[in-house]
C-alpha angles and dihedrals in degrees: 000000000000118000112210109210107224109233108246116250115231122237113256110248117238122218108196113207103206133033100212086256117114125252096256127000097227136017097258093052091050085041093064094038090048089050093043092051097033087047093053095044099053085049095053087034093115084042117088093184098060118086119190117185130182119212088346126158114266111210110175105163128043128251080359085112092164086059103092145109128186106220109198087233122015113175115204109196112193092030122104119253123248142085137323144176086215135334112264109196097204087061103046088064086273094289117150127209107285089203142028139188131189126187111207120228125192090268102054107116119208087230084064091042094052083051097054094040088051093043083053100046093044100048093049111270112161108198123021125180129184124193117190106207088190100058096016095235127142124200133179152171137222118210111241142170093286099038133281105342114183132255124246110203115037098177109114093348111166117212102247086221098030104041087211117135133218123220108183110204141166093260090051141287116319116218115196122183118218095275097055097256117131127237111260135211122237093258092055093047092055089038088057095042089062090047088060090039088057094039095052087043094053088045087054093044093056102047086050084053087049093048086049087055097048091053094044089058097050100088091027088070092033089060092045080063094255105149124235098273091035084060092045097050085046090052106038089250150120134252093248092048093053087048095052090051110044 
């Protein structure tokens, strides 16, 4: 009797997609990760192969579940939009994460921060950048022929993928989108929302005045003995619109 010998089935390989730490460890630190990712969003908005993640599990490399990293913003450009638990390489056509973005916070260690520039570097990240709110200092990388190499000169450096553009200053760093507009926090978003809100309803509000005006006329220059299509041409309207309301 021949015994077959059943092939062993590998365990599946789980990806967990938190590791029980918050997000950021103080307000400042949230405030620039939330404006980064918001801001980048809103510029690729009318683009579905742009995803852009915020403190999201990095997994390059399948079943090397202990491979991973969690950048406060990654930007994926040629990737569709939408969500995700983390992001699997493998399933995203093996393409990694273009740009990348951390915000410091006082307990980063520079241990921890040589470890994340060599895992990007190594997994294929093309720009980095680090800002430091504490201190107001901005780093990044390039990357060259041999890996990210920095970059020397900051100052009015524009991302090669994104086109945005960093102005260091001494009230903090500057961020610009392509076309000159400043990145805005979520409070000046809303605050310019309801500015256009107002705006469209006082232009509503004034074509409706002038319609009111234009009625009112009608029968004034009919009574003054102005036919039908002498009143129209007066008024900017047709003859079915003088008609309907007279």
């Amino acid at each position: 009797m021949v015994t077959q010998i059943q092939p062993q089935t590998q365990p599946e390989v789980i990806y967990p997609d938190s590791d029980g730490q918050p997000v950021a460890n103080n307000t400042i630190q949230f405030r620039w990760i939330v404006e980064i990712k918001q801001n980048i969003d809103w510029l690729f908005a009318s683009d579905p192969n742009v995803f852009v993640a915020g403190d999201l599990f990095w997994y390059p490399i399948e079943g090397r579940n202990k491979i991973v990293n969690a950048p406060d913003v990654m930007v994926v450009l040629g990737r569709p939009k939408g969500d995700r638990l983390s992001y699997l390489q493998w399933k995203e056509g093996g393409i990694p994460p273009q740009v990348v973005f951390e915000i410091l916070s006082p307990s980063n260690t520079q241990v921890e921060m040589d470890k994340k520039l060599l895992f990007y570097d190594r997994y294929g990240v093309e720009e980095y950048y680090i800002y430091d709110p504490d201190s107001n200092s901005l780093q990044g990388w390039l990357r060259g022929e041999d890996g990210l190499d920095v970059i020397p000169q900051m100052e009015d450096w524009v991302s090669p993928r994104l086109k945005i553009r960093f102005v260091p200053s001494p009230e903090g760093l500057q961020l610009y989108r392509p076309d000159g507009e400043h990145f805005l926090s979520y409070s000046e978003i809303s605050q310019r929302l309801e500015q256009e809100r107002q705006r469209a309803e006082q232009e509503h509000q004034r074509a409706e005045q002038a319609e009111q005006v234009r009625r009112n006329a009608i029968p004034q220059l009919l009574q003054m003995g102005l036919s039908i299509e002498q009143v129209a041409q007066a008024l900017s309207l047709s003859v079915e619109e003088v008609q309907r309301m007279s």
